[in-house]
Steps between C-alpha positions, in 0.01 A plus 500: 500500500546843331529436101780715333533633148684253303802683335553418112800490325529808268150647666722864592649525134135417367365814723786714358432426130125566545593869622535782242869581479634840601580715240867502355682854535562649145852504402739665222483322139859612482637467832264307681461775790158538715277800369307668651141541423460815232840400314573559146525286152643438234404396124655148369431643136618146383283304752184739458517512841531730860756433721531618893827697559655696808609811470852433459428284225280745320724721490710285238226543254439848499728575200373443135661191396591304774517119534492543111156653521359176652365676814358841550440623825103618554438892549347668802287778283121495520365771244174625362387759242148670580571733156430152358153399529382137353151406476256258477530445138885462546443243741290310262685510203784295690249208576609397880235322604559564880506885647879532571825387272865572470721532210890503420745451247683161490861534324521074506171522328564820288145583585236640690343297791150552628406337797193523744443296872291210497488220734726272278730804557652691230327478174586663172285634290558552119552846399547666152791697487292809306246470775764543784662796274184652436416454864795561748803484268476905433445564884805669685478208779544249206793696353683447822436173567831340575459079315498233745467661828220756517144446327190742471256435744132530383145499690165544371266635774156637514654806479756513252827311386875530750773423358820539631880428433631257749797237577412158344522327852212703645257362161625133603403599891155571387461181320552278802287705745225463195604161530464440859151630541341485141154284606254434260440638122561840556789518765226564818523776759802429653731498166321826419578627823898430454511653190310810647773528754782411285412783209464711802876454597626523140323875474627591791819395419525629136635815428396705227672512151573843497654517774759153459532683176653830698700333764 
């Protein structure tokens, strides 16, 4: 007599937890529409926190003021100064101990944030305000940094120190993908590969001061 699999009550549902669930589509904060990948953000400046808009949406944020000045919809401008050089010692004299970090103004906070990647995720770093003046504060970049949605963008390198202005969503992007592929003390090959390729992309997207200043 052929012996057949004995069928047990809940054994499908049991299958069906054990597999990974698909991802859920991104949707509106505001309207709860699906986004596509690539969509924009905005700031909760009372929450401390990015939200995932559509365009539509976005557009309700773009003048100074709205929603009482709760939410500020994140810029599209990528912008870097070679007139500017920073060096080594500049580098040092902020006291990051990892090679890249990001800093903006926080209007809740009525300070200045710095933050660097790490495989907990963001982590701040304390920084004297005379340090940061003496530092970046008299830079052109720094002057037009808007608060709350764009940060500098800084990265030590054998070769020099990048910075570069850039939205604040594109600082929190680099975070996870440090995140997701940080391995051992120092972040390993692969994190150091990502961050290779993502400076690469911010360069070639950023456009240079002089001319954002002409246009």
């Amino acid at each position: 007599m052929n012996a057949r699999p004995i069928s047990r009550p809940g054994s499908a549902l049991l299958r069906r937890l054990r597999e990974p669930a698909p991802p859920q589509p991104e949707r509106c904060g505001f309207c709860g529409v699906r986004l596509p990948s690539g969509h924009r953000h905005v700031v909760d400046t009372d929450d401390r926190a990015l939200a995932c808009t559509c365009p539509a949406c976005a557009m309700l944020f773009e003048t100074p003021g709205a929603a009482e000045g709760r939410y500020r919809k994140v810029p599209d401008r990528y912008l870097m100064d070679p007139a500017h050089e920073l060096g080594r010692s500049d580098w040092e004299s902020l006291q990051i101990p990892v090679s890249t970090a990001f800093f903006f103004r926080n209007t809740a906070l009525r300070r200045l944030i710095a933050l660097y990647p790490s495989p907990a995720g963001p982590t701040e770093s304390e920084l004297d305000p005379q340090t940061w003046e003496f530092t970046l504060g008299r830079t052109r970049l720094a002057g037009l940094l808007e608060p709350d949605v764009e940060a500098l963008l800084l990265r030590r390198t054998t070769e020099g120190l990048q910075y570069f202005l850039v939205p604040i969503d594109v600082c929190y992007e680099l975070v996870g993908r440090m995140r997701l592929h940080w391995q051992g003390f120092d972040g390993g090959s692969r994190a150091r590969a990502e961050l290779d390729s993502f400076f690469a992309r911010v360069e070639q997207r950023a456009r240079v001061l002089a001319q954002e200043v002409a246009s």
